[in-house]
Amino acid sequence: MTQVLASRPPRSSAPVTAGSGFPGARLRRTAHTVGGCLREARPLVQVMFVLRFATGALLTASAAHLRPNTAHLLLGALAWWAATVSVYVFNGVSDLCEDRANGSARPLASGRLTESAARRAVVVTALAALVFAGTAGWRVAEATAVFLTLGYMYSAPSIAAKCRSWSASAVTCAAAGTTYLAGLAACDGPVTSEVAVFAVVLSLGVGLIAAVAKDLGSTRGDALAGRRTLAVVRGERSARRFCAAAGGALALALAAGAVWVRQLPLEAAAAVLAVGALCVAGRCLAGQGGRGAPRAPYRSWMVTQYAVHLTALTALVWA
């Protein structure tokens, strides 16, 4: 008996059953997928869309002297965040060919996020967005449905608005405008001149600057995928000049709107946009000969957008 007991292997302190550790492993895989999807959907873009929603809501509440429903605002913002994640993860799935050709380090292109997991996330976040939006009000739900449709129109292989600069600009401009309208809807307020001027100018900025500047430095992959963007068709020099001119025109437009409306948030935002437009133009024109980072004009415009929106919101508090 002593020999038999001695020959037995010592017991391990950890369980050795086949299913051990499975819940923890599944939780880690889920966390990995969620993190990959959030990175694929570009955190700065997610925050920017929520900021547009909040700006549309608070400008409306201020101009119309409304006291918005806080729960509706929070649920609407959450719906918009989920819708943005859904749209941008779907865009990442549709951009796999171009991103890999361009050597992108994004989770999908680099293989850190599987395509099947990303497609599931697209569906889950879209459904979550519609549920949250429905609880914020039917007008917010309608805007969310429109936003999701525009997002899929941008990337869906059968129509793919992203393949041409004019259609990409139109869809992205409409998506940004819908975001401001959703914020307005969450307040259940009217379209005021202050909100209209701000939303139109900044939405045009998304369509005329961001939609064009983001393709700079990606012409090789875009051309291989058959995309006919301005940078592919006319060259990056022309695309840079277009973005620089568009920034100047939009700065003048917002300044004119601020003079017409005579409200502090719009006047402060116009001053910041003028400075930002100069920075965007400088980044665009400095890189015409291939010098500098190709994404610098896009990053400069993203910083400008953040500064303009935060300035408008700060001026609202100050006023």
PDB file of C-alpha atoms in Angstrom:
ATOM      1  CA  MET A   1       0.000   0.000   0.000  1.00  0.00           C
ATOM      2  CA  THR A   2       2.859   2.340   0.882  1.00  0.00           C
ATOM      3  CA  GLN A   3       4.445   1.696  -2.487  1.00  0.00           C
ATOM      4  CA  VAL A   4       1.147   2.372  -4.289  1.00  0.00           C
ATOM      5  CA  LEU A   5       0.653   5.673  -2.467  1.00  0.00           C
ATOM      6  CA  ALA A   6       4.218   6.699  -3.137  1.00  0.00           C
ATOM      7  CA  SER A   7       3.848   6.005  -6.825  1.00  0.00           C
ATOM      8  CA  ARG A   8       0.878   8.322  -7.208  1.00  0.00           C
ATOM      9  CA  PRO A   9       1.694  11.745  -8.679  1.00  0.00           C
ATOM     10  CA  PRO A  10       1.276  14.663  -6.279  1.00  0.00           C
ATOM     11  CA  ARG A  11      -2.016  16.490  -6.519  1.00  0.00           C
ATOM     12  CA  SER A  12      -1.951  19.832  -8.253  1.00  0.00           C
ATOM     13  CA  SER A  13      -3.453  22.797  -6.489  1.00  0.00           C
ATOM     14  CA  ALA A  14      -5.107  23.920  -9.810  1.00  0.00           C
ATOM     15  CA  PRO A  15      -8.043  22.035 -11.323  1.00  0.00           C
ATOM     16  CA  VAL A  16      -7.155  19.985 -14.364  1.00  0.00           C
ATOM     17  CA  THR A  17     -10.575  19.386 -15.847  1.00  0.00           C
ATOM     18  CA  ALA A  18     -10.998  19.991 -19.566  1.00  0.00           C
ATOM     19  CA  GLY A  19     -13.331  22.938 -19.051  1.00  0.00           C
ATOM     20  CA  SER A  20     -11.222  24.715 -16.466  1.00  0.00           C
ATOM     21  CA  GLY A  21     -10.460  28.345 -17.185  1.00  0.00           C
ATOM     22  CA  PHE A  22     -13.004  28.527 -20.014  1.00  0.00           C
ATOM     23  CA  PRO A  23     -15.117  31.380 -18.570  1.00  0.00           C
ATOM     24  CA  GLY A  24     -11.996  33.446 -17.961  1.00  0.00           C
ATOM     25  CA  ALA A  25     -10.646  32.719 -21.433  1.00  0.00           C
ATOM     26  CA  ARG A  26     -13.959  33.658 -23.000  1.00  0.00           C
ATOM     27  CA  LEU A  27     -14.025  36.887 -21.017  1.00  0.00           C
ATOM     28  CA  ARG A  28     -10.506  37.714 -22.184  1.00  0.00           C
ATOM     29  CA  ARG A  29     -11.446  37.018 -25.797  1.00  0.00           C
ATOM     30  CA  THR A  30     -14.508  39.235 -25.468  1.00  0.00           C
ATOM     31  CA  ALA A  31     -12.470  42.047 -23.916  1.00  0.00           C
ATOM     32  CA  HIS A  32      -9.878  41.663 -26.687  1.00  0.00           C
ATOM     33  CA  THR A  33     -12.592  41.888 -29.355  1.00  0.00           C
ATOM     34  CA  VAL A  34     -14.253  44.905 -27.746  1.00  0.00           C
ATOM     35  CA  GLY A  35     -10.918  46.683 -27.447  1.00  0.00           C
ATOM     36  CA  GLY A  36     -10.063  45.872 -31.052  1.00  0.00           C
ATOM     37  CA  CYS A  37     -13.414  47.187 -32.281  1.00  0.00           C
ATOM     38  CA  LEU A  38     -13.057  50.418 -30.324  1.00  0.00           C
ATOM     39  CA  ARG A  39      -9.572  50.980 -31.732  1.00  0.00           C
ATOM     40  CA  GLU A  40     -10.766  50.107 -35.244  1.00  0.00           C
ATOM     41  CA  ALA A  41     -13.572  52.659 -34.875  1.00  0.00           C
ATOM     42  CA  ARG A  42     -11.001  55.373 -34.033  1.00  0.00           C
ATOM     43  CA  PRO A  43     -11.568  56.704 -30.482  1.00  0.00           C
ATOM     44  CA  LEU A  44     -10.966  60.332 -31.514  1.00  0.00           C
ATOM     45  CA  VAL A  45     -13.693  60.046 -34.160  1.00  0.00           C
ATOM     46  CA  GLN A  46     -16.110  58.464 -31.671  1.00  0.00           C
ATOM     47  CA  VAL A  47     -15.603  61.339 -29.239  1.00  0.00           C
ATOM     48  CA  MET A  48     -15.949  63.870 -32.067  1.00  0.00           C
ATOM     49  CA  PHE A  49     -19.365  62.551 -33.095  1.00  0.00           C
ATOM     50  CA  VAL A  50     -20.615  62.596 -29.506  1.00  0.00           C
ATOM     51  CA  LEU A  51     -19.259  66.143 -29.193  1.00  0.00           C
ATOM     52  CA  ARG A  52     -21.204  67.163 -32.308  1.00  0.00           C
ATOM     53  CA  PHE A  53     -24.347  65.651 -30.793  1.00  0.00           C
ATOM     54  CA  ALA A  54     -23.814  67.497 -27.505  1.00  0.00           C
ATOM     55  CA  THR A  55     -23.065  70.797 -29.255  1.00  0.00           C
ATOM     56  CA  GLY A  56     -26.218  70.559 -31.362  1.00  0.00           C
ATOM     57  CA  ALA A  57     -28.258  69.834 -28.244  1.00  0.00           C
ATOM     58  CA  LEU A  58     -26.802  72.542 -26.003  1.00  0.00           C
ATOM     59  CA  LEU A  59     -26.759  75.257 -28.680  1.00  0.00           C
ATOM     60  CA  THR A  60     -30.435  74.515 -29.292  1.00  0.00           C
ATOM     61  CA  ALA A  61     -31.292  74.564 -25.607  1.00  0.00           C
ATOM     62  CA  SER A  62     -29.483  77.880 -25.138  1.00  0.00           C
ATOM     63  CA  ALA A  63     -30.890  79.636 -28.200  1.00  0.00           C
ATOM     64  CA  ALA A  64     -34.468  78.433 -27.615  1.00  0.00           C
ATOM     65  CA  HIS A  65     -34.300  78.874 -23.802  1.00  0.00           C
ATOM     66  CA  LEU A  66     -35.148  75.226 -23.160  1.00  0.00           C
ATOM     67  CA  ARG A  67     -34.407  72.988 -20.199  1.00  0.00           C
ATOM     68  CA  PRO A  68     -33.542  69.656 -21.900  1.00  0.00           C
ATOM     69  CA  ASN A  69     -34.311  66.254 -20.449  1.00  0.00           C
ATOM     70  CA  THR A  70     -30.970  65.054 -19.075  1.00  0.00           C
ATOM     71  CA  ALA A  71     -31.885  61.372 -19.439  1.00  0.00           C
ATOM     72  CA  HIS A  72     -32.795  61.881 -23.097  1.00  0.00           C
ATOM     73  CA  LEU A  73     -29.514  63.677 -23.730  1.00  0.00           C
ATOM     74  CA  LEU A  74     -27.451  60.926 -22.113  1.00  0.00           C
ATOM     75  CA  LEU A  75     -29.325  58.125 -23.867  1.00  0.00           C
ATOM     76  CA  GLY A  76     -29.083  59.964 -27.171  1.00  0.00           C
ATOM     77  CA  ALA A  77     -25.335  60.482 -26.759  1.00  0.00           C
ATOM     78  CA  LEU A  78     -24.913  56.795 -25.904  1.00  0.00           C
ATOM     79  CA  ALA A  79     -26.936  55.839 -28.982  1.00  0.00           C
ATOM     80  CA  TRP A  80     -24.776  58.063 -31.159  1.00  0.00           C
ATOM     81  CA  TRP A  81     -21.592  56.574 -29.773  1.00  0.00           C
ATOM     82  CA  ALA A  82     -22.831  53.028 -30.487  1.00  0.00           C
ATOM     83  CA  ALA A  83     -23.947  54.007 -34.003  1.00  0.00           C
ATOM     84  CA  THR A  84     -20.551  55.579 -34.694  1.00  0.00           C
ATOM     85  CA  VAL A  85     -18.739  52.421 -33.585  1.00  0.00           C
ATOM     86  CA  SER A  86     -20.997  50.297 -35.798  1.00  0.00           C
ATOM     87  CA  VAL A  87     -20.454  52.480 -38.875  1.00  0.00           C
ATOM     88  CA  TYR A  88     -16.683  52.756 -38.475  1.00  0.00           C
ATOM     89  CA  VAL A  89     -16.095  49.077 -37.739  1.00  0.00           C
ATOM     90  CA  PHE A  90     -18.110  48.277 -40.871  1.00  0.00           C
ATOM     91  CA  ASN A  91     -15.913  50.731 -42.750  1.00  0.00           C
ATOM     92  CA  GLY A  92     -12.838  48.916 -41.441  1.00  0.00           C
ATOM     93  CA  VAL A  93     -14.184  45.596 -42.725  1.00  0.00           C
ATOM     94  CA  SER A  94     -14.858  47.086 -46.151  1.00  0.00           C
ATOM     95  CA  ASP A  95     -11.421  48.774 -46.241  1.00  0.00           C
ATOM     96  CA  LEU A  96      -9.374  45.628 -45.577  1.00  0.00           C
ATOM     97  CA  CYS A  97      -7.906  45.492 -49.093  1.00  0.00           C
ATOM     98  CA  GLU A  98      -6.844  49.143 -49.125  1.00  0.00           C
ATOM     99  CA  ASP A  99      -5.605  49.165 -45.522  1.00  0.00           C
ATOM    100  CA  ARG A 100      -3.409  46.105 -46.032  1.00  0.00           C
ATOM    101  CA  ALA A 101      -1.997  47.538 -49.256  1.00  0.00           C
ATOM    102  CA  ASN A 102      -1.237  50.789 -47.421  1.00  0.00           C
ATOM    103  CA  GLY A 103       0.429  48.928 -44.533  1.00  0.00           C
ATOM    104  CA  SER A 104      -2.126  50.055 -41.953  1.00  0.00           C
ATOM    105  CA  ALA A 105      -1.570  49.023 -38.331  1.00  0.00           C
ATOM    106  CA  ARG A 106      -5.277  49.009 -37.469  1.00  0.00           C
ATOM    107  CA  PRO A 107      -6.604  45.911 -35.661  1.00  0.00           C
ATOM    108  CA  LEU A 108      -8.412  44.446 -38.681  1.00  0.00           C
ATOM    109  CA  ALA A 109      -5.665  45.083 -41.225  1.00  0.00           C
ATOM    110  CA  SER A 110      -2.983  43.787 -38.876  1.00  0.00           C
ATOM    111  CA  GLY A 111      -4.961  40.650 -37.983  1.00  0.00           C
ATOM    112  CA  ARG A 112      -5.388  41.483 -34.289  1.00  0.00           C
ATOM    113  CA  LEU A 113      -9.170  41.584 -34.843  1.00  0.00           C
ATOM    114  CA  THR A 114     -10.882  38.925 -36.935  1.00  0.00           C
ATOM    115  CA  GLU A 115     -13.313  39.880 -39.672  1.00  0.00           C
ATOM    116  CA  SER A 116     -16.047  37.617 -38.286  1.00  0.00           C
ATOM    117  CA  ALA A 117     -15.818  39.209 -34.839  1.00  0.00           C
ATOM    118  CA  ALA A 118     -15.924  42.681 -36.394  1.00  0.00           C
ATOM    119  CA  ARG A 119     -19.048  41.830 -38.414  1.00  0.00           C
ATOM    120  CA  ARG A 120     -20.807  40.600 -35.274  1.00  0.00           C
ATOM    121  CA  ALA A 121     -19.849  43.816 -33.505  1.00  0.00           C
ATOM    122  CA  VAL A 122     -21.358  45.865 -36.348  1.00  0.00           C
ATOM    123  CA  VAL A 123     -24.746  44.204 -35.829  1.00  0.00           C
ATOM    124  CA  VAL A 124     -24.672  44.328 -32.022  1.00  0.00           C
ATOM    125  CA  THR A 125     -23.713  48.010 -31.824  1.00  0.00           C
ATOM    126  CA  ALA A 126     -26.264  49.004 -34.486  1.00  0.00           C
ATOM    127  CA  LEU A 127     -29.065  47.282 -32.557  1.00  0.00           C
ATOM    128  CA  ALA A 128     -27.874  48.847 -29.295  1.00  0.00           C
ATOM    129  CA  ALA A 129     -27.849  52.280 -30.938  1.00  0.00           C
ATOM    130  CA  LEU A 130     -31.449  51.902 -32.111  1.00  0.00           C
ATOM    131  CA  VAL A 131     -32.603  50.703 -28.687  1.00  0.00           C
ATOM    132  CA  PHE A 132     -30.922  53.591 -26.848  1.00  0.00           C
ATOM    133  CA  ALA A 133     -32.180  56.091 -29.411  1.00  0.00           C
ATOM    134  CA  GLY A 134     -35.730  54.770 -29.090  1.00  0.00           C
ATOM    135  CA  THR A 135     -35.680  55.474 -25.364  1.00  0.00           C
ATOM    136  CA  ALA A 136     -34.441  59.024 -26.063  1.00  0.00           C
ATOM    137  CA  GLY A 137     -37.374  59.804 -28.351  1.00  0.00           C
ATOM    138  CA  TRP A 138     -38.696  58.872 -31.767  1.00  0.00           C
ATOM    139  CA  ARG A 139     -36.990  61.828 -33.473  1.00  0.00           C
ATOM    140  CA  VAL A 140     -33.621  60.679 -32.130  1.00  0.00           C
ATOM    141  CA  ALA A 141     -34.404  57.135 -33.284  1.00  0.00           C
ATOM    142  CA  GLU A 142     -35.209  58.416 -36.784  1.00  0.00           C
ATOM    143  CA  ALA A 143     -31.940  60.364 -36.906  1.00  0.00           C
ATOM    144  CA  THR A 144     -30.021  57.292 -35.724  1.00  0.00           C
ATOM    145  CA  ALA A 145     -31.568  55.135 -38.454  1.00  0.00           C
ATOM    146  CA  VAL A 146     -30.618  57.764 -41.055  1.00  0.00           C
ATOM    147  CA  PHE A 147     -27.069  57.959 -39.701  1.00  0.00           C
ATOM    148  CA  LEU A 148     -26.629  54.181 -39.813  1.00  0.00           C
ATOM    149  CA  THR A 149     -27.978  54.098 -43.374  1.00  0.00           C
ATOM    150  CA  LEU A 150     -25.569  56.826 -44.467  1.00  0.00           C
ATOM    151  CA  GLY A 151     -22.678  55.014 -42.808  1.00  0.00           C
ATOM    152  CA  TYR A 152     -23.411  51.788 -44.622  1.00  0.00           C
ATOM    153  CA  MET A 153     -23.953  53.643 -47.904  1.00  0.00           C
ATOM    154  CA  TYR A 154     -20.450  55.021 -47.493  1.00  0.00           C
ATOM    155  CA  SER A 155     -18.820  51.587 -47.208  1.00  0.00           C
ATOM    156  CA  ALA A 156     -21.193  48.937 -48.637  1.00  0.00           C
ATOM    157  CA  PRO A 157     -19.537  47.183 -51.619  1.00  0.00           C
ATOM    158  CA  SER A 158     -22.593  47.482 -53.860  1.00  0.00           C
ATOM    159  CA  ILE A 159     -22.702  51.296 -53.675  1.00  0.00           C
ATOM    160  CA  ALA A 160     -19.549  52.362 -51.768  1.00  0.00           C
ATOM    161  CA  ALA A 161     -19.789  56.150 -51.717  1.00  0.00           C
ATOM    162  CA  LYS A 162     -16.190  56.136 -50.440  1.00  0.00           C
ATOM    163  CA  CYS A 163     -14.946  55.178 -53.911  1.00  0.00           C
ATOM    164  CA  ARG A 164     -15.477  58.688 -55.302  1.00  0.00           C
ATOM    165  CA  SER A 165     -14.604  61.961 -53.627  1.00  0.00           C
ATOM    166  CA  TRP A 166     -17.871  63.691 -54.518  1.00  0.00           C
ATOM    167  CA  SER A 167     -20.056  60.908 -53.107  1.00  0.00           C
ATOM    168  CA  ALA A 168     -17.825  60.452 -50.048  1.00  0.00           C
ATOM    169  CA  SER A 169     -18.058  64.178 -49.349  1.00  0.00           C
ATOM    170  CA  ALA A 170     -21.838  64.203 -49.756  1.00  0.00           C
ATOM    171  CA  VAL A 171     -22.409  61.224 -47.444  1.00  0.00           C
ATOM    172  CA  THR A 172     -19.998  62.340 -44.719  1.00  0.00           C
ATOM    173  CA  CYS A 173     -21.411  65.861 -44.798  1.00  0.00           C
ATOM    174  CA  ALA A 174     -24.950  64.467 -44.424  1.00  0.00           C
ATOM    175  CA  ALA A 175     -23.843  62.180 -41.580  1.00  0.00           C
ATOM    176  CA  ALA A 176     -22.320  65.096 -39.647  1.00  0.00           C
ATOM    177  CA  GLY A 177     -25.418  67.220 -40.246  1.00  0.00           C
ATOM    178  CA  THR A 178     -27.635  64.393 -39.028  1.00  0.00           C
ATOM    179  CA  THR A 179     -25.601  64.288 -35.813  1.00  0.00           C
ATOM    180  CA  TYR A 180     -26.344  67.935 -35.033  1.00  0.00           C
ATOM    181  CA  LEU A 181     -30.021  67.364 -35.852  1.00  0.00           C
ATOM    182  CA  ALA A 182     -30.090  64.386 -33.484  1.00  0.00           C
ATOM    183  CA  GLY A 183     -28.801  66.601 -30.676  1.00  0.00           C
ATOM    184  CA  LEU A 184     -31.481  69.118 -31.530  1.00  0.00           C
ATOM    185  CA  ALA A 185     -34.096  66.345 -31.502  1.00  0.00           C
ATOM    186  CA  ALA A 186     -32.959  65.142 -28.077  1.00  0.00           C
ATOM    187  CA  CYS A 187     -33.815  68.624 -26.767  1.00  0.00           C
ATOM    188  CA  ASP A 188     -37.111  68.583 -28.662  1.00  0.00           C
ATOM    189  CA  GLY A 189     -36.333  72.100 -29.823  1.00  0.00           C
ATOM    190  CA  PRO A 190     -36.650  74.124 -33.043  1.00  0.00           C
ATOM    191  CA  VAL A 191     -33.922  74.774 -35.606  1.00  0.00           C
ATOM    192  CA  THR A 192     -32.498  78.143 -34.593  1.00  0.00           C
ATOM    193  CA  SER A 193     -30.291  80.329 -36.783  1.00  0.00           C
ATOM    194  CA  GLU A 194     -27.373  79.805 -34.398  1.00  0.00           C
ATOM    195  CA  VAL A 195     -27.556  76.014 -34.669  1.00  0.00           C
ATOM    196  CA  ALA A 196     -28.209  76.115 -38.421  1.00  0.00           C
ATOM    197  CA  VAL A 197     -25.135  78.238 -39.199  1.00  0.00           C
ATOM    198  CA  PHE A 198     -22.839  76.231 -36.941  1.00  0.00           C
ATOM    199  CA  ALA A 199     -24.093  72.836 -38.163  1.00  0.00           C
ATOM    200  CA  VAL A 200     -23.997  73.708 -41.871  1.00  0.00           C
ATOM    201  CA  VAL A 201     -20.459  75.142 -41.805  1.00  0.00           C
ATOM    202  CA  LEU A 202     -18.931  72.383 -39.659  1.00  0.00           C
ATOM    203  CA  SER A 203     -20.748  69.648 -41.618  1.00  0.00           C
ATOM    204  CA  LEU A 204     -19.376  71.079 -44.850  1.00  0.00           C
ATOM    205  CA  GLY A 205     -15.947  70.966 -43.240  1.00  0.00           C
ATOM    206  CA  VAL A 206     -16.333  67.215 -42.758  1.00  0.00           C
ATOM    207  CA  GLY A 207     -17.345  66.733 -46.385  1.00  0.00           C
ATOM    208  CA  LEU A 208     -14.908  69.145 -48.030  1.00  0.00           C
ATOM    209  CA  ILE A 209     -11.817  68.762 -45.832  1.00  0.00           C
ATOM    210  CA  ALA A 210     -11.895  65.576 -43.751  1.00  0.00           C
ATOM    211  CA  ALA A 211     -13.289  63.357 -46.531  1.00  0.00           C
ATOM    212  CA  VAL A 212     -10.532  64.526 -48.899  1.00  0.00           C
ATOM    213  CA  ALA A 213      -7.610  64.937 -46.488  1.00  0.00           C
ATOM    214  CA  LYS A 214      -7.965  61.455 -45.012  1.00  0.00           C
ATOM    215  CA  ASP A 215      -7.023  59.955 -48.406  1.00  0.00           C
ATOM    216  CA  LEU A 216      -3.676  61.742 -48.559  1.00  0.00           C
ATOM    217  CA  GLY A 217      -0.867  59.210 -48.405  1.00  0.00           C
ATOM    218  CA  SER A 218      -3.215  56.315 -49.246  1.00  0.00           C
ATOM    219  CA  THR A 219      -3.345  56.660 -53.006  1.00  0.00           C
ATOM    220  CA  ARG A 220      -1.519  53.373 -53.688  1.00  0.00           C
ATOM    221  CA  GLY A 221      -4.003  51.204 -51.817  1.00  0.00           C
ATOM    222  CA  ASP A 222      -6.976  53.265 -53.006  1.00  0.00           C
ATOM    223  CA  ALA A 223      -5.917  52.928 -56.635  1.00  0.00           C
ATOM    224  CA  LEU A 224      -5.450  49.164 -56.260  1.00  0.00           C
ATOM    225  CA  ALA A 225      -8.961  48.917 -54.827  1.00  0.00           C
ATOM    226  CA  GLY A 226     -10.398  50.897 -57.762  1.00  0.00           C
ATOM    227  CA  ARG A 227     -11.285  54.006 -55.782  1.00  0.00           C
ATOM    228  CA  ARG A 228     -11.529  57.283 -57.703  1.00  0.00           C
ATOM    229  CA  THR A 229     -10.774  59.799 -54.988  1.00  0.00           C
ATOM    230  CA  LEU A 230      -9.564  63.313 -55.701  1.00  0.00           C
ATOM    231  CA  ALA A 231      -6.048  62.351 -54.587  1.00  0.00           C
ATOM    232  CA  VAL A 232      -6.044  59.371 -56.983  1.00  0.00           C
ATOM    233  CA  VAL A 233      -7.611  61.140 -59.973  1.00  0.00           C
ATOM    234  CA  ARG A 234      -6.004  64.589 -59.752  1.00  0.00           C
ATOM    235  CA  GLY A 235      -3.013  63.874 -57.547  1.00  0.00           C
ATOM    236  CA  GLU A 236      -2.219  64.751 -53.951  1.00  0.00           C
ATOM    237  CA  ARG A 237      -1.069  68.272 -54.839  1.00  0.00           C
ATOM    238  CA  SER A 238      -4.532  69.174 -56.148  1.00  0.00           C
ATOM    239  CA  ALA A 239      -6.219  67.495 -53.168  1.00  0.00           C
ATOM    240  CA  ARG A 240      -4.085  69.515 -50.758  1.00  0.00           C
ATOM    241  CA  ARG A 241      -4.885  72.783 -52.522  1.00  0.00           C
ATOM    242  CA  PHE A 242      -8.586  71.937 -52.470  1.00  0.00           C
ATOM    243  CA  CYS A 243      -8.524  71.324 -48.693  1.00  0.00           C
ATOM    244  CA  ALA A 244      -6.626  74.561 -48.077  1.00  0.00           C
ATOM    245  CA  ALA A 245      -9.122  76.593 -50.137  1.00  0.00           C
ATOM    246  CA  ALA A 246     -12.106  74.875 -48.506  1.00  0.00           C
ATOM    247  CA  GLY A 247     -10.811  75.679 -45.021  1.00  0.00           C
ATOM    248  CA  GLY A 248     -10.484  79.364 -45.872  1.00  0.00           C
ATOM    249  CA  ALA A 249     -13.955  79.524 -47.426  1.00  0.00           C
ATOM    250  CA  LEU A 250     -15.565  77.844 -44.420  1.00  0.00           C
ATOM    251  CA  ALA A 251     -13.802  80.164 -41.974  1.00  0.00           C
ATOM    252  CA  LEU A 252     -15.208  83.153 -43.891  1.00  0.00           C
ATOM    253  CA  ALA A 253     -18.672  81.567 -43.949  1.00  0.00           C
ATOM    254  CA  LEU A 254     -18.742  81.009 -40.180  1.00  0.00           C
ATOM    255  CA  ALA A 255     -17.442  84.539 -39.576  1.00  0.00           C
ATOM    256  CA  ALA A 256     -20.250  85.943 -41.741  1.00  0.00           C
ATOM    257  CA  GLY A 257     -22.781  83.806 -39.875  1.00  0.00           C
ATOM    258  CA  ALA A 258     -21.448  85.039 -36.537  1.00  0.00           C
ATOM    259  CA  VAL A 259     -21.842  88.668 -37.643  1.00  0.00           C
ATOM    260  CA  TRP A 260     -25.420  87.913 -38.707  1.00  0.00           C
ATOM    261  CA  VAL A 261     -26.476  85.975 -35.601  1.00  0.00           C
ATOM    262  CA  ARG A 262     -24.464  88.009 -33.045  1.00  0.00           C
ATOM    263  CA  GLN A 263     -24.201  85.283 -30.414  1.00  0.00           C
ATOM    264  CA  LEU A 264     -21.077  84.715 -28.290  1.00  0.00           C
ATOM    265  CA  PRO A 265     -20.727  80.938 -28.941  1.00  0.00           C
ATOM    266  CA  LEU A 266     -20.786  81.477 -32.706  1.00  0.00           C
ATOM    267  CA  GLU A 267     -18.400  84.441 -32.576  1.00  0.00           C
ATOM    268  CA  ALA A 268     -15.899  82.525 -30.454  1.00  0.00           C
ATOM    269  CA  ALA A 269     -16.171  79.452 -32.681  1.00  0.00           C
ATOM    270  CA  ALA A 270     -15.608  81.591 -35.796  1.00  0.00           C
ATOM    271  CA  ALA A 271     -12.387  83.026 -34.354  1.00  0.00           C
ATOM    272  CA  VAL A 272     -11.049  79.552 -33.552  1.00  0.00           C
ATOM    273  CA  LEU A 273     -12.049  78.198 -36.971  1.00  0.00           C
ATOM    274  CA  ALA A 274     -10.154  81.043 -38.660  1.00  0.00           C
ATOM    275  CA  VAL A 275      -6.965  80.058 -36.821  1.00  0.00           C
ATOM    276  CA  GLY A 276      -7.588  76.373 -37.525  1.00  0.00           C
ATOM    277  CA  ALA A 277      -8.162  77.028 -41.228  1.00  0.00           C
ATOM    278  CA  LEU A 278      -4.772  78.752 -41.432  1.00  0.00           C
ATOM    279  CA  CYS A 279      -3.146  75.749 -39.755  1.00  0.00           C
ATOM    280  CA  VAL A 280      -4.863  73.321 -42.148  1.00  0.00           C
ATOM    281  CA  ALA A 281      -3.781  75.420 -45.145  1.00  0.00           C
ATOM    282  CA  GLY A 282      -0.218  75.545 -43.870  1.00  0.00           C
ATOM    283  CA  ARG A 283      -0.116  71.756 -43.434  1.00  0.00           C
ATOM    284  CA  CYS A 284      -1.609  71.228 -46.888  1.00  0.00           C
ATOM    285  CA  LEU A 285       0.669  73.596 -48.773  1.00  0.00           C
ATOM    286  CA  ALA A 286       3.824  72.616 -46.856  1.00  0.00           C
ATOM    287  CA  GLY A 287       3.437  69.004 -48.001  1.00  0.00           C
ATOM    288  CA  GLN A 288       2.767  69.642 -51.686  1.00  0.00           C
ATOM    289  CA  GLY A 289       6.172  68.395 -52.739  1.00  0.00           C
ATOM    290  CA  GLY A 290       5.852  65.176 -50.764  1.00  0.00           C
ATOM    291  CA  ARG A 291       7.432  66.628 -47.633  1.00  0.00           C
ATOM    292  CA  GLY A 292       5.989  66.079 -44.203  1.00  0.00           C
ATOM    293  CA  ALA A 293       3.476  63.570 -42.875  1.00  0.00           C
ATOM    294  CA  PRO A 294       0.717  62.751 -45.385  1.00  0.00           C
ATOM    295  CA  ARG A 295      -1.894  62.680 -42.605  1.00  0.00           C
ATOM    296  CA  ALA A 296      -0.892  66.060 -41.158  1.00  0.00           C
ATOM    297  CA  PRO A 297      -3.715  68.054 -42.864  1.00  0.00           C
ATOM    298  CA  TYR A 298      -6.323  65.570 -41.589  1.00  0.00           C
ATOM    299  CA  ARG A 299      -4.922  65.675 -38.059  1.00  0.00           C
ATOM    300  CA  SER A 300      -4.844  69.459 -38.163  1.00  0.00           C
ATOM    301  CA  TRP A 301      -8.497  69.548 -39.197  1.00  0.00           C
ATOM    302  CA  MET A 302      -9.417  67.098 -36.425  1.00  0.00           C
ATOM    303  CA  VAL A 303      -7.720  69.332 -33.839  1.00  0.00           C
ATOM    304  CA  THR A 304      -9.544  72.329 -35.331  1.00  0.00           C
ATOM    305  CA  GLN A 305     -12.908  70.580 -35.027  1.00  0.00           C
ATOM    306  CA  TYR A 306     -12.277  69.734 -31.391  1.00  0.00           C
ATOM    307  CA  ALA A 307     -11.187  73.293 -30.642  1.00  0.00           C
ATOM    308  CA  VAL A 308     -14.203  74.854 -32.380  1.00  0.00           C
ATOM    309  CA  HIS A 309     -16.749  72.645 -30.614  1.00  0.00           C
ATOM    310  CA  LEU A 310     -15.147  72.970 -27.179  1.00  0.00           C
ATOM    311  CA  THR A 311     -14.894  76.738 -27.640  1.00  0.00           C
ATOM    312  CA  ALA A 312     -18.595  76.983 -28.523  1.00  0.00           C
ATOM    313  CA  LEU A 313     -19.562  74.906 -25.477  1.00  0.00           C
ATOM    314  CA  THR A 314     -17.281  76.945 -23.193  1.00  0.00           C
ATOM    315  CA  ALA A 315     -18.798  80.170 -24.503  1.00  0.00           C
ATOM    316  CA  LEU A 316     -22.246  78.782 -23.727  1.00  0.00           C
ATOM    317  CA  VAL A 317     -21.233  78.224 -20.114  1.00  0.00           C
ATOM    318  CA  TRP A 318     -19.593  81.622 -19.934  1.00  0.00           C
ATOM    319  CA  ALA A 319     -22.662  83.351 -21.355  1.00  0.00           C
TER     320      ALA A 319
END
